[in-house]
PDB file of C-alpha atoms in Angstrom:
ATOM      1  CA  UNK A  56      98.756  79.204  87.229  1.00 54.00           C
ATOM      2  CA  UNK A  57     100.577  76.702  85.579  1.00 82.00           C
ATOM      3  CA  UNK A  58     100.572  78.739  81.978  1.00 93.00           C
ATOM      4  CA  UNK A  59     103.035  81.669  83.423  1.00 96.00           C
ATOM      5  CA  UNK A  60     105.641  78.784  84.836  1.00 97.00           C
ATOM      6  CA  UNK A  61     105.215  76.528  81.270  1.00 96.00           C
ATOM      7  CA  UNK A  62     106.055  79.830  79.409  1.00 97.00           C
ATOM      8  CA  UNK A  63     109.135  80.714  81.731  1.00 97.00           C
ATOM      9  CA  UNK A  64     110.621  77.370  81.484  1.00 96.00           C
ATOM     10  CA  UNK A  65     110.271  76.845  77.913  1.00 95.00           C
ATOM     11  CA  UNK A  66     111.833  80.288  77.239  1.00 94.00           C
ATOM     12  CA  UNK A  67     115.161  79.083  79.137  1.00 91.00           C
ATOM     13  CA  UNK A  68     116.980  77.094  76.701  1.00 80.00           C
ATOM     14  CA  UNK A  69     120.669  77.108  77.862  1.00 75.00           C
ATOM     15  CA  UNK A  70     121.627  73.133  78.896  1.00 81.00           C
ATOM     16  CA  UNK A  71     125.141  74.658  80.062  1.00 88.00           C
ATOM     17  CA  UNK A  72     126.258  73.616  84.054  1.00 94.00           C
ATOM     18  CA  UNK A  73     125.631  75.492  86.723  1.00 96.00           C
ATOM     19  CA  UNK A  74     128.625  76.782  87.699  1.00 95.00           C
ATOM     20  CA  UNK A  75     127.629  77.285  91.759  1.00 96.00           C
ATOM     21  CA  UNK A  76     124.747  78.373  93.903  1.00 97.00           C
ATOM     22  CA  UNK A  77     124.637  80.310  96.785  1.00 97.00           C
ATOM     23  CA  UNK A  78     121.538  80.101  98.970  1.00 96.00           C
ATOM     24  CA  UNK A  79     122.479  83.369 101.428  1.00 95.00           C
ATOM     25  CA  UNK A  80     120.218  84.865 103.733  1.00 94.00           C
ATOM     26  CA  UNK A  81     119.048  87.418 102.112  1.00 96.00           C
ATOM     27  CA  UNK A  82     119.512  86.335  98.216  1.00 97.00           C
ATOM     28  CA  UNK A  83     120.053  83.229  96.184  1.00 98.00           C
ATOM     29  CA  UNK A  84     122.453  83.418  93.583  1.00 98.00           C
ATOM     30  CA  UNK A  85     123.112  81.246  90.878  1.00 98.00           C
ATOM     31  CA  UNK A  86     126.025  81.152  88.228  1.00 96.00           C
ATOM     32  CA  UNK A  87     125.450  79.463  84.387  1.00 91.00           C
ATOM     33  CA  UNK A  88     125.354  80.442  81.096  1.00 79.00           C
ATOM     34  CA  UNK A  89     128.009  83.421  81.671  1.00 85.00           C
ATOM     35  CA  UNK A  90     126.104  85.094  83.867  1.00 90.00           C
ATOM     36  CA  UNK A  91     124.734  84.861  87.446  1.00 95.00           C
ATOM     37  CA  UNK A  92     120.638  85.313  88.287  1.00 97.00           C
ATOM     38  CA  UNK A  93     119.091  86.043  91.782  1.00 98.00           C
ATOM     39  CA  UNK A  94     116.060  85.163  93.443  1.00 98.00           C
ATOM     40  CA  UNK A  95     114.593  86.399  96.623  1.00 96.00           C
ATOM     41  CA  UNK A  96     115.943  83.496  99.880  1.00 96.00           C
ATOM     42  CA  UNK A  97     112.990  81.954 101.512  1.00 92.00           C
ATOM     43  CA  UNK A  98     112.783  83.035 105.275  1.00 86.00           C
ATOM     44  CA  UNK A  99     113.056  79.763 106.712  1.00 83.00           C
ATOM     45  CA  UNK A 100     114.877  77.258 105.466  1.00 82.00           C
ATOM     46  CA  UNK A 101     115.526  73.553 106.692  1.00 80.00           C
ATOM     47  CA  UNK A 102     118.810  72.886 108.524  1.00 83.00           C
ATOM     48  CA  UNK A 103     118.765  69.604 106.701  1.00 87.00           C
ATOM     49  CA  UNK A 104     118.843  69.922 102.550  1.00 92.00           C
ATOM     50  CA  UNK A 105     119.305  66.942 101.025  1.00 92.00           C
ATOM     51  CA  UNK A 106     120.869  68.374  97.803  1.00 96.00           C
ATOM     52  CA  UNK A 107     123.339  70.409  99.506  1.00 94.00           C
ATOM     53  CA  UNK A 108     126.820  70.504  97.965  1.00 94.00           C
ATOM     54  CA  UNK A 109     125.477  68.345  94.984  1.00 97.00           C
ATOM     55  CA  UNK A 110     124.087  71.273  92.652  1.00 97.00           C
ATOM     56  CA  UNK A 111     127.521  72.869  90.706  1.00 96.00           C
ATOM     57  CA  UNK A 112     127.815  71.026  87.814  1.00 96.00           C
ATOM     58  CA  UNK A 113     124.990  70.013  87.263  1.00 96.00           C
ATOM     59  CA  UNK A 114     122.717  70.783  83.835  1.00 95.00           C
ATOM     60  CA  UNK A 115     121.035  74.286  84.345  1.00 95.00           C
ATOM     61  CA  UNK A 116     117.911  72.603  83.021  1.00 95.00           C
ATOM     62  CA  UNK A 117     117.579  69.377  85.846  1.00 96.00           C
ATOM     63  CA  UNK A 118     117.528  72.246  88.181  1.00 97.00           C
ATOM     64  CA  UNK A 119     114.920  75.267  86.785  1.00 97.00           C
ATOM     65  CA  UNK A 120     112.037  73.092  86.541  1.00 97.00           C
ATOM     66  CA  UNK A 121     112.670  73.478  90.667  1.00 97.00           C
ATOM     67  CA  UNK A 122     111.351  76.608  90.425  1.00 97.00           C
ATOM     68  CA  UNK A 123     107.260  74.706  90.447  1.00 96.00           C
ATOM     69  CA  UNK A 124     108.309  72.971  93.528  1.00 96.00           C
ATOM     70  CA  UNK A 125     106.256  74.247  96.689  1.00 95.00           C
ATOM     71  CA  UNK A 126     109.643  73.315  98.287  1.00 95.00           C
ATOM     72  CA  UNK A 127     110.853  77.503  99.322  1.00 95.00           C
ATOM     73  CA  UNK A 128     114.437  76.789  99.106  1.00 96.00           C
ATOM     74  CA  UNK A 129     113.989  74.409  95.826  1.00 97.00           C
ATOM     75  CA  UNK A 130     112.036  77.255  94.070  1.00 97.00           C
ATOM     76  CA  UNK A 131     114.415  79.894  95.132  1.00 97.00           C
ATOM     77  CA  UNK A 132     117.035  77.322  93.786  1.00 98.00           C
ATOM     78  CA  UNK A 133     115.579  76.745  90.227  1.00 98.00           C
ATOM     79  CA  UNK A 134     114.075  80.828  89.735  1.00 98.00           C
ATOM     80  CA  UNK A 135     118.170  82.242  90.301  1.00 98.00           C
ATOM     81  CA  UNK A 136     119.393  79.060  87.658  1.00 97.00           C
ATOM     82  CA  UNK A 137     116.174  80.623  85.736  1.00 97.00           C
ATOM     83  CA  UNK A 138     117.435  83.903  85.669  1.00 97.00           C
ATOM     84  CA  UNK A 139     121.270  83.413  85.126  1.00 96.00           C
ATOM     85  CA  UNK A 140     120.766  81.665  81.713  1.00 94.00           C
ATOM     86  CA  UNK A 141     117.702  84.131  80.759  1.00 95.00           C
ATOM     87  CA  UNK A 142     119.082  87.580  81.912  1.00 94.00           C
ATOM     88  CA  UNK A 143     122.502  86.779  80.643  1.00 88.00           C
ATOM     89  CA  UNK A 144     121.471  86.869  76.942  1.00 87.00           C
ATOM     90  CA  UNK A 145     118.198  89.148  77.575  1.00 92.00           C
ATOM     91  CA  UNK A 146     117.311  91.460  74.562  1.00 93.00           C
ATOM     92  CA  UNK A 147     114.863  93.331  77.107  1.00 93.00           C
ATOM     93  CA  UNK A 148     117.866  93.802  79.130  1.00 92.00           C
ATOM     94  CA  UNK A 149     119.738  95.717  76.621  1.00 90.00           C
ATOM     95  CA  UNK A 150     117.226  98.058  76.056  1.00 95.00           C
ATOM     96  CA  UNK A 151     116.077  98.746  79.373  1.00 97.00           C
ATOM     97  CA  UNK A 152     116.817 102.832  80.584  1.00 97.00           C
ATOM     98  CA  UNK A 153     119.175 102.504  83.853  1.00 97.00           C
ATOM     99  CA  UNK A 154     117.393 104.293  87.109  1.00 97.00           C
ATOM    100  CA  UNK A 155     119.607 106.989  88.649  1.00 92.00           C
ATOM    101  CA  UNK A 156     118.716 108.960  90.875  1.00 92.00           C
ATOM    102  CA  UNK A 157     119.087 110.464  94.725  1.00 94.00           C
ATOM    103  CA  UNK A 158     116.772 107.589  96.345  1.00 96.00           C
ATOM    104  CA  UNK A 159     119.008 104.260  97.506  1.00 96.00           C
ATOM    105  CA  UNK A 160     119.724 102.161  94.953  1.00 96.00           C
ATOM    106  CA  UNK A 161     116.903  99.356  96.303  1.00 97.00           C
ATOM    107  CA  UNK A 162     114.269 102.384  95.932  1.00 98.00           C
ATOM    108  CA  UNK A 163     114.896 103.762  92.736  1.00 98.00           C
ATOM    109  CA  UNK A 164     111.817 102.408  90.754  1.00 98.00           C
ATOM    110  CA  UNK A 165     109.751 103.898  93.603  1.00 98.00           C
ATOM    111  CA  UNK A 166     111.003 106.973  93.026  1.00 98.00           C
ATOM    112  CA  UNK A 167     111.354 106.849  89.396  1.00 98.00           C
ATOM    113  CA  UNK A 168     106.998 106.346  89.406  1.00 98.00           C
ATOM    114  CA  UNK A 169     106.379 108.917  92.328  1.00 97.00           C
ATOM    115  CA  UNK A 170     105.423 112.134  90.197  1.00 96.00           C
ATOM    116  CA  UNK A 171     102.897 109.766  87.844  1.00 97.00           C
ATOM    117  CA  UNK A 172     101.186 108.757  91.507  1.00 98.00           C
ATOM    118  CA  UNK A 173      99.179 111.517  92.833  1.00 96.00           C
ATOM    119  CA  UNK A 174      95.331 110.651  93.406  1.00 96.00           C
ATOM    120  CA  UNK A 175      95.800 106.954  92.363  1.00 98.00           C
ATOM    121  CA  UNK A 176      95.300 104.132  94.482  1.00 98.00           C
ATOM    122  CA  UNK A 177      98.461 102.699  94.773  1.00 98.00           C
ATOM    123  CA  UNK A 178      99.495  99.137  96.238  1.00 98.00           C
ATOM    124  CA  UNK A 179     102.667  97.695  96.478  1.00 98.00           C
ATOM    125  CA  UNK A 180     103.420  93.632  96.866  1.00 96.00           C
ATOM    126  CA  UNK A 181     105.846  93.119  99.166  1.00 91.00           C
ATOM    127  CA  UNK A 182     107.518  95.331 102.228  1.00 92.00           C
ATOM    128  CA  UNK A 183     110.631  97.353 100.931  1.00 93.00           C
ATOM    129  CA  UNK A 184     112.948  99.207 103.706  1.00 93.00           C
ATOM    130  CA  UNK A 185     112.561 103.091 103.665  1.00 95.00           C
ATOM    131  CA  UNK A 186     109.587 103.024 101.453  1.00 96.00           C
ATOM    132  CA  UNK A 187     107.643 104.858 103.838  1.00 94.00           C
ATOM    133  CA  UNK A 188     110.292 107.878 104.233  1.00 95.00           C
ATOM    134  CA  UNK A 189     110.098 108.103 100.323  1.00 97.00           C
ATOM    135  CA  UNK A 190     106.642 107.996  99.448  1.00 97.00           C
ATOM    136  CA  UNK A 191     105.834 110.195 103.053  1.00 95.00           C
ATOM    137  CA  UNK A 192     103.354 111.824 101.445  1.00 95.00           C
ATOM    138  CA  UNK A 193     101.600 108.984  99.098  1.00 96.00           C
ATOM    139  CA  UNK A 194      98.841 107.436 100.286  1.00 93.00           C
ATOM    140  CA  UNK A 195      99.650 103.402  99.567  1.00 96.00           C
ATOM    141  CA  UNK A 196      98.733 100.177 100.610  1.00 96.00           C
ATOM    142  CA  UNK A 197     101.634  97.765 101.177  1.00 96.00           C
ATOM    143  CA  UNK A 198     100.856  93.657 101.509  1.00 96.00           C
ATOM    144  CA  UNK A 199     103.204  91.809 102.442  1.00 91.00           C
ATOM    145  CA  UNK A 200     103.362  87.565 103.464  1.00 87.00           C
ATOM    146  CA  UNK A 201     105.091  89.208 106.845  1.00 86.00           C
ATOM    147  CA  UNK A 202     103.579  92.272 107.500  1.00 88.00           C
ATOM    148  CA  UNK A 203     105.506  94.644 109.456  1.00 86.00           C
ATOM    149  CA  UNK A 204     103.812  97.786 110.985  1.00 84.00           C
ATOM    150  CA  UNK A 205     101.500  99.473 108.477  1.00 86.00           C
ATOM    151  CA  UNK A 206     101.935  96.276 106.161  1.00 91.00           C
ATOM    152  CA  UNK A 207      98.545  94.351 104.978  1.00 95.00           C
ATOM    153  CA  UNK A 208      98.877  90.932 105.192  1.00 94.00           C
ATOM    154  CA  UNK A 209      98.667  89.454 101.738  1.00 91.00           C
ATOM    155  CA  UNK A 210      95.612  87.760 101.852  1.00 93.00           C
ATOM    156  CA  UNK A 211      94.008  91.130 101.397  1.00 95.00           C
ATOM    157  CA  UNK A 212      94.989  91.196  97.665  1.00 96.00           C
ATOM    158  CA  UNK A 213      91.763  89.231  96.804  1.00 97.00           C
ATOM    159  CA  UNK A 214      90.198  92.568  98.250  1.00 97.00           C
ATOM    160  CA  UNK A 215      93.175  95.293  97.310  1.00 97.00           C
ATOM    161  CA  UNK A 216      94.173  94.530  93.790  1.00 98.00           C
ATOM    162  CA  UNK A 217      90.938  94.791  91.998  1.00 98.00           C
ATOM    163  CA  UNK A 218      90.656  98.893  93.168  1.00 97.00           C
ATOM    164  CA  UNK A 219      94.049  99.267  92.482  1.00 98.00           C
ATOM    165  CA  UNK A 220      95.209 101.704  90.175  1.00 98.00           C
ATOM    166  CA  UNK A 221      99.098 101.046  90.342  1.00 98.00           C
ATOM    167  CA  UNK A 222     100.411  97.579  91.370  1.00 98.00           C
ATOM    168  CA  UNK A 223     103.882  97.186  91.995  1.00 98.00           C
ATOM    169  CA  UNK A 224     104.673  93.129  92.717  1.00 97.00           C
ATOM    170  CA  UNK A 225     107.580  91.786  93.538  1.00 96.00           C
ATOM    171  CA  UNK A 226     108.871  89.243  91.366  1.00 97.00           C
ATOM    172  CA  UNK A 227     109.872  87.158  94.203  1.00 95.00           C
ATOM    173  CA  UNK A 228     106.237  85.783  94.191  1.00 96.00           C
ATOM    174  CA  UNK A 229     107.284  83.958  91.235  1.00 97.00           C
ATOM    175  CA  UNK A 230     109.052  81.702  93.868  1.00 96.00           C
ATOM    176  CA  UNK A 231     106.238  81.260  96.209  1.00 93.00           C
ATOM    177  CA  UNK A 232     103.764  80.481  93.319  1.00 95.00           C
ATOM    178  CA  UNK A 233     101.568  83.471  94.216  1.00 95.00           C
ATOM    179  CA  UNK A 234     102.543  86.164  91.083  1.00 97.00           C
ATOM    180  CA  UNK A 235     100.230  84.436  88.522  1.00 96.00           C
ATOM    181  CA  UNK A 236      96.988  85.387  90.865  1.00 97.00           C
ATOM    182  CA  UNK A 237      98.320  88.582  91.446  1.00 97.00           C
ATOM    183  CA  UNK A 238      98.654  89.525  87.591  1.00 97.00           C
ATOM    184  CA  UNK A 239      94.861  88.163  87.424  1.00 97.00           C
ATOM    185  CA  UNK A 240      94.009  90.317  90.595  1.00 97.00           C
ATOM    186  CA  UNK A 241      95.429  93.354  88.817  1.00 98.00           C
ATOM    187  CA  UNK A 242      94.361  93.678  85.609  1.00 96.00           C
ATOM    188  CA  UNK A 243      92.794  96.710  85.220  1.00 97.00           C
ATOM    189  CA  UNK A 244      95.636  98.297  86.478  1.00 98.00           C
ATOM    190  CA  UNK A 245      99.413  99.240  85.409  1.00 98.00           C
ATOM    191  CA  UNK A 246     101.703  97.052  86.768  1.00 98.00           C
ATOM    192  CA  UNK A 247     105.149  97.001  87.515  1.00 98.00           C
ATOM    193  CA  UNK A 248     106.986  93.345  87.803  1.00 98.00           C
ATOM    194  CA  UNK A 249     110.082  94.687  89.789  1.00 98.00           C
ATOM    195  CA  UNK A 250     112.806  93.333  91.519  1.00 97.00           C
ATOM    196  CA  UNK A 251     116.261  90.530  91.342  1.00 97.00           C
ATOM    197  CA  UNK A 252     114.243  87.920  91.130  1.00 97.00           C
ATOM    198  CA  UNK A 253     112.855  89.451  87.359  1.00 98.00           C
ATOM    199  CA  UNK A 254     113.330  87.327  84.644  1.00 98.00           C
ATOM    200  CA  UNK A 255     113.710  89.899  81.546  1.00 97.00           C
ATOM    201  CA  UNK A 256     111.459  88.636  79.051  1.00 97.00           C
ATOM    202  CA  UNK A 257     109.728  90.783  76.888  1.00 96.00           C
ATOM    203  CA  UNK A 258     106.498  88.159  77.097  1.00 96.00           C
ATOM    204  CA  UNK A 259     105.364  89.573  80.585  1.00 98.00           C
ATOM    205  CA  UNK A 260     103.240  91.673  78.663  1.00 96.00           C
ATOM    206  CA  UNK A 261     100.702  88.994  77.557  1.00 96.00           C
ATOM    207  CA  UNK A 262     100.091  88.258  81.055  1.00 96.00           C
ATOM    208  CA  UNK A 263      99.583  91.715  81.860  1.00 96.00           C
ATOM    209  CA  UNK A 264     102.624  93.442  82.891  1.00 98.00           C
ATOM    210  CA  UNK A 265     103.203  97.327  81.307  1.00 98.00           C
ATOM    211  CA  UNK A 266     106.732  97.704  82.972  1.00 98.00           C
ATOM    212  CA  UNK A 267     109.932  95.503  83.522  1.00 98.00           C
ATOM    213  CA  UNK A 268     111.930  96.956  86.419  1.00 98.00           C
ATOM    214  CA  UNK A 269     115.041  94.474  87.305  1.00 98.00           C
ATOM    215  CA  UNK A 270     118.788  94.700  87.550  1.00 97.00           C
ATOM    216  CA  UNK A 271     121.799  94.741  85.511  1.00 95.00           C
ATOM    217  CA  UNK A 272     124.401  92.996  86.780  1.00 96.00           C
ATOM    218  CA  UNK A 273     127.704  95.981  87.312  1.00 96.00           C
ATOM    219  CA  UNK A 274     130.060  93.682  89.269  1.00 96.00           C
ATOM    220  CA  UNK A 275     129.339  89.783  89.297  1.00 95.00           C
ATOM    221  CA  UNK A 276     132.253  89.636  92.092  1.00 95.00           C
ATOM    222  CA  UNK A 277     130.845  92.141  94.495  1.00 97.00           C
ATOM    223  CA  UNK A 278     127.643  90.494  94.543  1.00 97.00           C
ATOM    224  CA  UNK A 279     128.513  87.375  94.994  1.00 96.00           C
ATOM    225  CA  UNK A 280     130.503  88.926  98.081  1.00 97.00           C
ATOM    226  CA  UNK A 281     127.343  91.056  99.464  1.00 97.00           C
ATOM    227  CA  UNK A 282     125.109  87.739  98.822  1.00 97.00           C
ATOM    228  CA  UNK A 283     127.426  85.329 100.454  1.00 97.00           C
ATOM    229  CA  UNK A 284     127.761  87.950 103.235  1.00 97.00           C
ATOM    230  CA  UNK A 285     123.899  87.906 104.023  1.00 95.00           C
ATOM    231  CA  UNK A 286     123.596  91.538 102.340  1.00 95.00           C
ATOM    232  CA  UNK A 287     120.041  92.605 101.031  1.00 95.00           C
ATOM    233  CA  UNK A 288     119.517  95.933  99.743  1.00 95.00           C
ATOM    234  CA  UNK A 289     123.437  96.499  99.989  1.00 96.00           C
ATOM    235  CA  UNK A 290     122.877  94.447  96.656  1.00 97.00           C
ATOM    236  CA  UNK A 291     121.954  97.668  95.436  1.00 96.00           C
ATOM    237  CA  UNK A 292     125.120  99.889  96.881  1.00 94.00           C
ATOM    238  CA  UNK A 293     127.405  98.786  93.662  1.00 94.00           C
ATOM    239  CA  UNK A 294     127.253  95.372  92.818  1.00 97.00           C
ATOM    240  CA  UNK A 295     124.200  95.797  90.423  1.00 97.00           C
ATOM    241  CA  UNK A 296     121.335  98.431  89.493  1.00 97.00           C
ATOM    242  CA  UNK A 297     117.418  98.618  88.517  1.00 97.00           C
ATOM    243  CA  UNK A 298     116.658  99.498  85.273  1.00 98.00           C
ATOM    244  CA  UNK A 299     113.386  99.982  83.744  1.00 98.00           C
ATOM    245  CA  UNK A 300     111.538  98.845  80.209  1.00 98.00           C
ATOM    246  CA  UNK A 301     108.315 100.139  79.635  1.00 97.00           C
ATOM    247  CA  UNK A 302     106.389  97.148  77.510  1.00 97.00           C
ATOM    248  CA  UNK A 303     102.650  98.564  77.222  1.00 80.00           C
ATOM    249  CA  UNK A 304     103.704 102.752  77.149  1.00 69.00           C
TER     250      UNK A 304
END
């Protein structure tokens, strides 16, 4: 496990401060480096953090190496200070094709794949609103740490992942320590690493990965505003869109 983490925190170099965090309920948002990097919020958090208030200003790289802790607000914490410096300077980022299309903006990569779907098995990590209007007539497995109606839970990967096909995995499971056994899990299939929580790194592809489908930041204002507002896919409605790279064609 520990080789995907030492590779993600050696490839974040910026020692600038971090500006602010916000830990909303939906997202995390961090700002450093001149830009501002999300990660998935944990669903519970502590009413009690012991760091609260203390974390502007402080060096962006005393607060990444969070991102190992087992801690779910401390790893949401150090993946978004991940993210700001890494995304903000991101080659990958620059190439990556933008996803428009007539499916919300929270669903685009979903339907972006659909067409290349037919007769594969198909399983997606993590539960994503709406998905089931959009792929209506896919057959898919979804897993999910809370499964909702139709969900697996996602102890069923060990079982899932191998017969996959298709994996699409959420990059929030960078933050609960679980993506490095996923990429294992999935290896014989095409994978695509998706979500805010991405860190755009062209690397992903030595552990596996054949797509990179994150966001570009449009308006660092507005999502602040959604985030500190408890938004989640309204993330999506303006303030920033997916965009894919393919790294293994």
């Amino acid at each position: 496990m520990s080789a995907v983490y030492d590779w993600l925190l050696a490839s974040a170099s910026s020692h600038e401060p971090v500006q602010g965090v916000l830990l909303g309920l939906n997202w995390t948002l961090a700002e450093s480096a001149g830009g501002c990097g999300f990660a998935f919020s944990p669903r519970q958090v502590p009413r009690t953090l012991g760091w609260a208030g203390t974390l502007a200003g402080r060096p962006a790289g005393e607060l990444r190496p969070w991102l190992r802790s087992w801690d779910a607000a401390e790893a949401a914490v150090g993946l978004a200070v991940l993210n700001a410096g890494i995304n903000a300077r991101s080659p990958c980022l620059g190439e990556a094709m933008p996803l428009r299309g007539a499916a919300p903006g929270h669903l685009r990569v979903f339907e972006h794949f659909r067409a290349q779907l037919d007769g594969q098995r198909v399983a997606v990590i993590g539960h994503y609103p709406g998905l089931e209007r959009l792929w209506h007539d896919l057959d898919y497995q979804c897993l999910e740490r809370n499964p909702q109606d139709g969900d697996l839970p996602d102890s069923a990967a060990e079982f899932v992942l191998p017969q996959a096909d298709w994996v699409f995995v959420t990059a929030s499971s960078l933050a609960n320590q679980t993506l490095p056994r996923l990429l294992e899990l999935s290896r014989q299939a095409r994978v695509v690493l998706m979500g805010p929580s991405l860190p755009w790194l062209e690397g992903w592809r030595d552990f596996g990965v054949d797509y990179l489908a994150g966001v570009r930041v449009l308006d660092a204002a507005a999502a602040y505003r959604v985030v500190a507002e408890g938004g989640g896919t309204r993330l999506f409605a303006g303030p920033v869109e997916y965009a894919l790279l393919a790294l293994n064609p």
